[in-house]
């Protein structure tokens, strides 16, 4: 009768059914239809109908847009936004989606459409965020699991990361599971091959919105260039069973209910340039060298513990004895950018138990050197603080309390 059944005024009030010829190979058992919107691809339910020689694919829509019909499930989509305009392209594999960002002109969002398993990562197949790119991986709770299987014994390259971040990467509600391989030796922890995440000079990694990162059974957890940034914001980071360092630098910011743990680390655990821990929990257990190390350590409403660390025999001579006889938590000297060493603890708990200091066992010591120390009266510090001249009372006032909050 000439009356519109689907127009601008009625578009929000119902749906219409779209029917198209079925692409070659598409059946009811393998059909996938994706809406390609400005926020990434989204799979929608579809039905294959028609006759054997004239099959169709149908699905319901509430708006007209771009859709992709295929027989192959897509692991991810890439959305590139520039000047307010967004273009989304689906990819059968996450690896292909990651490669596609190399030539992308604009901000990039990779949306995971399913869990991703990378069972064999080598130097040639590592995951890489190029320099100058700003990328967000939107996980929606999906997992990226990757295992290093490459050869790390040949050539001059000493870095073998599963993920190499040279630009700016945000992991939004992603579960990241990275694993190395045991080279078969009997060392404790075992001499593992493969590194977790490398952050180059000038790069930034942000973990947010419930992201969980597990780095396990690797040679190194993080490899840091010159002062890259790492932000853990309402996220979880677990670094465990590492042969060498859990981290070796960078500017760390841990905040908003985050949980960070380092367990069974061969050398240093949370080794940083600077670290700020706010409204979060950090635990270090069984680090052979230092539990926490940095030029500036700031705790605000934080719960931090370092246990059973600084006990490795090699600590006494590591870096020509620079760490020896000091403590499981140490401040560096002044940084080359002018940052002066400082320990600030506000309304926080810092607990050291079962640690050594390279020269002795059972030493629960925070070494501050010539740093400025500011600890408020609302904080509980279960350790002694030692300055460069050996004094333990020069810079601070600490109330030592038991688990019930009573004075010792």
XYZ file of C-alpha atoms in Angstrom:
408
model
C 0.000 0.000 0.000
C 3.033 2.274 -0.266
C 3.491 2.653 3.503
C 7.102 2.467 4.753
C 7.742 -0.543 6.996
C 11.258 0.545 8.069
C 12.331 4.153 7.998
C 14.182 6.701 10.152
C 11.201 7.172 12.478
C 10.491 3.470 13.047
C 14.064 2.142 12.986
C 14.271 1.938 16.774
C 10.903 0.230 17.131
C 11.596 -3.134 15.483
C 13.723 -5.220 13.155
C 13.805 -6.301 9.560
C 15.258 -9.480 8.082
C 18.144 -9.228 5.646
C 18.531 -12.078 3.153
C 21.504 -12.460 0.808
C 22.855 -15.261 -1.400
C 25.053 -17.622 0.623
C 28.771 -17.299 -0.210
C 30.466 -20.436 -1.509
C 31.059 -22.970 1.255
C 28.698 -21.389 3.794
C 26.341 -23.836 5.519
C 24.184 -23.744 8.628
C 27.009 -25.521 10.489
C 29.653 -22.887 9.727
C 27.860 -19.627 8.968
C 29.163 -16.490 10.681
C 27.728 -12.988 10.204
C 29.478 -9.976 11.708
C 28.204 -6.449 12.100
C 31.109 -4.120 11.318
C 30.424 -1.093 13.479
C 32.497 1.800 14.831
C 33.260 -0.176 18.011
C 34.490 -3.293 16.270
C 32.932 -6.409 14.805
C 30.056 -8.132 16.556
C 28.783 -11.570 15.602
C 25.034 -11.935 15.174
C 22.828 -14.986 14.762
C 22.112 -16.074 11.184
C 20.155 -18.805 9.395
C 20.997 -20.545 6.130
C 17.899 -21.272 4.046
C 16.751 -21.745 0.487
C 17.346 -24.790 -1.704
C 20.544 -26.812 -2.161
C 21.398 -24.980 -5.358
C 20.099 -21.596 -4.273
C 21.029 -21.121 -0.605
C 20.603 -17.857 1.262
C 21.770 -16.365 4.562
C 19.301 -14.376 6.663
C 19.601 -12.335 9.854
C 17.607 -9.679 11.671
C 18.802 -6.090 11.991
C 17.571 -2.995 13.760
C 19.627 -0.707 11.515
C 21.274 -0.828 8.110
C 25.052 -0.965 8.126
C 27.949 -3.072 6.860
C 27.856 -6.823 7.517
C 30.329 -9.582 6.717
C 29.177 -13.121 5.868
C 31.722 -15.948 5.974
C 32.228 -19.647 6.641
C 35.274 -18.906 8.812
C 35.090 -17.768 12.418
C 36.973 -14.517 12.947
C 39.283 -14.165 15.979
C 39.502 -10.375 15.928
C 38.586 -7.164 14.168
C 40.570 -3.985 13.660
C 38.880 -0.588 13.899
C 40.852 2.427 12.694
C 39.517 5.842 13.692
C 40.691 9.074 12.110
C 39.009 12.476 12.090
C 35.916 10.974 13.695
C 35.430 8.310 11.043
C 35.826 4.617 11.965
C 36.464 1.673 9.642
C 36.254 -1.921 10.904
C 37.789 -4.977 9.231
C 37.480 -8.562 10.528
C 40.399 -11.027 10.556
C 40.421 -14.788 10.774
C 43.404 -14.770 13.155
C 44.587 -12.399 15.860
C 48.079 -12.520 14.360
C 46.727 -11.209 11.040
C 44.847 -8.443 12.858
C 48.034 -7.395 14.628
C 49.990 -7.308 11.378
C 47.312 -5.111 9.806
C 47.980 -2.225 12.208
C 51.414 -1.593 10.689
C 49.965 0.579 7.928
C 46.967 1.869 9.869
C 46.525 5.646 9.799
C 44.755 6.659 13.016
C 43.978 5.249 16.443
C 43.600 1.476 16.418
C 41.297 -0.812 18.422
C 41.626 -4.582 18.130
C 38.464 -6.290 19.357
C 38.765 -9.945 20.315
C 35.882 -12.076 19.087
C 37.077 -15.339 20.657
C 39.912 -16.777 22.741
C 43.291 -16.835 21.000
C 45.888 -19.598 21.349
C 49.397 -19.108 19.985
C 51.066 -22.432 20.701
C 54.445 -21.681 19.120
C 55.965 -18.182 19.334
C 59.500 -17.478 18.071
C 61.513 -14.367 17.222
C 59.898 -14.436 13.764
C 56.324 -14.702 15.056
C 56.403 -12.522 18.183
C 53.565 -10.065 18.768
C 54.598 -6.482 18.035
C 53.143 -3.000 18.537
C 55.043 -0.698 16.132
C 56.612 2.570 17.216
C 54.304 5.556 16.835
C 51.112 3.470 17.001
C 48.403 3.870 19.648
C 46.581 0.558 20.041
C 43.861 -0.726 22.375
C 43.075 -4.431 22.575
C 39.486 -4.813 23.780
C 39.262 -8.303 25.201
C 35.693 -8.547 26.520
C 37.069 -11.209 28.877
C 38.695 -13.291 26.139
C 42.125 -14.883 26.615
C 45.307 -14.559 24.578
C 47.485 -17.550 25.451
C 50.993 -17.721 24.009
C 53.907 -20.105 24.538
C 57.517 -19.418 23.574
C 59.095 -22.288 21.631
C 61.910 -20.464 19.827
C 65.665 -20.927 19.963
C 67.366 -18.411 22.269
C 70.901 -19.808 22.069
C 72.038 -18.575 18.657
C 72.873 -15.161 17.224
C 73.628 -11.908 19.008
C 70.065 -10.955 19.975
C 69.677 -11.279 23.741
C 65.990 -10.302 23.859
C 63.297 -12.821 22.991
C 59.927 -11.349 24.014
C 56.562 -12.842 23.207
C 55.162 -9.273 23.078
C 57.335 -6.389 21.872
C 55.761 -2.985 22.631
C 57.380 -0.098 20.787
C 54.334 2.188 20.747
C 51.406 2.780 23.117
C 49.357 -0.303 24.030
C 46.279 -0.596 26.275
C 44.905 -3.978 27.307
C 41.213 -3.511 28.183
C 39.546 -6.497 29.909
C 42.005 -8.965 28.381
C 43.356 -12.153 29.942
C 46.971 -12.528 28.810
C 48.737 -15.834 29.561
C 52.389 -16.010 28.459
C 54.566 -19.041 29.082
C 58.185 -19.875 28.322
C 59.899 -23.235 28.068
C 62.224 -25.071 30.452
C 65.589 -25.749 28.836
C 65.995 -28.936 30.858
C 68.556 -27.802 33.443
C 68.127 -28.352 37.171
C 68.632 -24.760 38.349
C 66.125 -23.309 40.809
C 64.289 -21.560 39.382
C 64.893 -23.513 36.200
C 66.672 -21.817 33.317
C 63.693 -20.933 31.171
C 63.750 -19.706 27.582
C 61.722 -16.799 26.207
C 60.847 -13.421 27.718
C 57.402 -12.031 28.496
C 56.947 -8.391 27.491
C 59.525 -5.913 26.219
C 58.811 -2.170 26.523
C 61.089 -0.048 24.374
C 62.267 3.453 25.205
C 59.334 5.873 24.831
C 56.690 3.134 24.906
C 53.745 2.720 27.272
C 51.687 -0.261 28.413
C 48.384 0.148 30.287
C 46.496 -2.721 31.896
C 42.937 -1.705 32.727
C 39.292 -2.647 33.266
C 39.806 -6.075 34.826
C 42.732 -7.135 32.636
C 44.717 -10.099 33.976
C 48.317 -10.676 32.845
C 50.126 -13.887 33.796
C 53.830 -14.185 32.917
C 55.082 -17.617 33.927
C 58.043 -19.937 33.417
C 60.034 -17.356 31.423
C 63.639 -16.198 31.407
C 62.589 -12.602 32.148
C 59.156 -11.186 32.912
C 59.626 -7.638 31.589
C 62.489 -6.201 29.563
C 62.611 -2.415 29.881
C 64.197 0.223 27.673
C 64.952 3.695 29.029
C 62.059 4.617 31.342
C 59.011 3.269 29.506
C 55.706 3.600 31.355
C 53.656 0.749 32.788
C 50.239 1.504 34.298
C 48.281 -1.174 36.178
C 44.802 0.309 36.662
C 42.114 -1.912 38.215
C 43.977 -4.925 36.862
C 45.939 -7.986 37.954
C 49.564 -8.792 37.136
C 51.181 -12.088 38.155
C 54.871 -12.737 37.394
C 56.117 -16.165 38.474
C 58.877 -18.735 38.016
C 61.315 -16.357 36.315
C 64.970 -17.277 35.821
C 66.397 -13.735 35.832
C 64.577 -10.431 36.537
C 60.855 -10.020 36.941
C 61.405 -6.433 35.770
C 64.451 -4.282 35.134
C 63.295 -0.661 35.100
C 60.521 1.572 33.867
C 58.125 4.005 35.516
C 55.413 1.959 37.238
C 52.000 3.173 38.382
C 49.840 0.621 40.214
C 46.410 1.938 41.235
C 42.649 1.589 41.708
C 42.333 -1.799 43.366
C 45.024 -3.563 41.367
C 46.792 -6.732 42.520
C 50.420 -7.352 41.541
C 52.492 -10.367 42.545
C 56.040 -11.559 41.879
C 56.766 -15.159 42.954
C 59.887 -17.320 42.624
C 62.077 -14.803 40.797
C 65.742 -15.659 40.206
C 67.121 -12.119 40.483
C 65.241 -8.820 41.068
C 61.434 -8.843 41.272
C 59.829 -5.373 41.012
C 62.916 -3.486 39.813
C 61.896 -0.041 38.547
C 63.040 3.505 37.975
C 60.068 4.788 39.974
C 57.018 3.014 41.367
C 53.764 4.431 42.738
C 51.327 2.046 44.462
C 47.921 3.527 45.322
C 44.841 1.735 46.676
C 46.371 -1.555 45.564
C 48.125 -4.669 46.818
C 51.635 -5.796 45.858
C 53.244 -9.023 47.070
C 56.775 -10.274 46.412
C 57.815 -13.752 47.544
C 61.045 -15.636 46.929
C 62.979 -13.108 44.869
C 66.640 -14.144 44.896
C 67.819 -10.536 44.806
C 65.747 -7.453 45.651
C 62.000 -7.512 46.148
C 61.438 -3.828 45.285
C 64.047 -1.467 43.817
C 63.681 2.083 42.500
C 64.780 5.698 42.778
C 61.371 6.737 44.046
C 58.954 4.452 45.907
C 55.533 5.874 46.827
C 52.839 3.973 48.734
C 49.377 5.507 49.252
C 46.610 3.458 50.866
C 48.608 0.437 49.786
C 49.269 -3.034 51.178
C 52.766 -4.206 50.233
C 54.717 -7.232 51.430
C 58.160 -8.616 50.588
C 58.891 -12.096 51.934
C 61.674 -14.681 51.653
C 63.726 -12.482 49.326
C 67.331 -11.216 49.032
C 68.572 -14.680 49.953
C 70.401 -15.795 46.786
C 74.110 -16.532 47.175
C 74.896 -14.372 44.145
C 73.449 -11.227 45.692
C 76.671 -10.543 47.634
C 78.645 -10.048 44.415
C 75.916 -8.975 41.965
C 76.807 -5.680 40.219
C 80.130 -5.689 42.116
C 78.345 -5.962 45.421
C 76.163 -2.862 44.910
C 73.192 -4.525 46.628
C 75.107 -6.367 49.328
C 74.395 -5.839 53.029
C 71.534 -3.430 52.463
C 68.052 -4.919 52.290
C 65.296 -6.690 50.377
C 63.822 -3.273 49.527
C 66.251 -0.619 48.302
C 66.250 2.899 46.919
C 68.639 3.714 44.094
C 70.693 6.878 44.000
C 69.636 9.965 42.041
C 68.405 9.127 38.566
C 70.022 10.566 35.452
C 66.882 12.648 34.781
C 67.328 14.471 38.089
C 64.872 12.405 40.111
C 66.077 12.424 43.706
C 65.615 9.216 45.708
C 62.575 9.298 47.972
C 60.485 6.880 50.013
C 56.945 8.088 50.758
C 54.467 5.951 52.716
C 50.972 7.294 53.422
C 48.233 5.345 55.214
C 49.808 2.097 54.057
C 51.175 -1.209 55.287
C 54.667 -2.367 54.316
C 55.696 -5.760 55.673
C 59.050 -7.551 55.369
C 59.463 -11.109 56.694
C 61.891 -13.955 56.077
C 64.312 -11.837 54.046
C 68.099 -11.476 53.914
C 70.346 -8.692 52.655
C 73.140 -10.481 50.812
C 75.467 -10.406 53.788
C 73.158 -11.897 56.417
C 69.930 -13.811 56.799
C 66.870 -12.719 58.767
C 67.319 -9.036 57.902
C 64.062 -7.125 57.439
C 65.655 -3.950 56.105
C 64.620 -1.150 53.752
C 67.761 0.601 52.536
C 67.191 4.277 51.668
C 70.771 5.543 51.267
C 70.699 9.347 51.339
C 67.086 9.540 50.244
C 64.290 11.625 51.680
C 61.938 9.492 53.753
C 58.365 10.535 54.605
C 56.219 8.061 56.535
C 52.999 9.269 58.128
C 51.645 8.138 61.482
C 48.792 6.210 59.860
C 51.202 3.761 58.238
C 52.524 0.479 59.640
C 56.014 -0.502 58.544
C 57.191 -3.929 59.703
C 60.915 -3.466 58.968
C 63.887 -1.328 59.901
C 64.954 1.503 57.643
C 68.659 1.944 57.091
C 70.406 5.063 55.733
C 73.739 5.378 53.948
C 75.708 5.925 57.167
C 74.203 2.830 58.728
C 71.802 4.685 61.000
C 68.310 3.288 61.416
C 66.706 6.386 62.950
C 68.017 9.244 60.824
C 65.126 9.981 58.483
C 61.978 8.441 59.843
C 59.473 7.814 62.574
C 57.873 4.364 62.440
C 55.359 2.760 64.772
C 56.014 -0.987 64.875
C 52.816 -2.920 65.542
C 51.703 -6.527 65.691
C 48.927 -8.091 63.632
C 46.340 -6.757 66.086
C 47.539 -3.202 65.641
C 49.169 -3.162 69.079
C 52.587 -1.600 69.667
C 55.466 -4.043 69.805
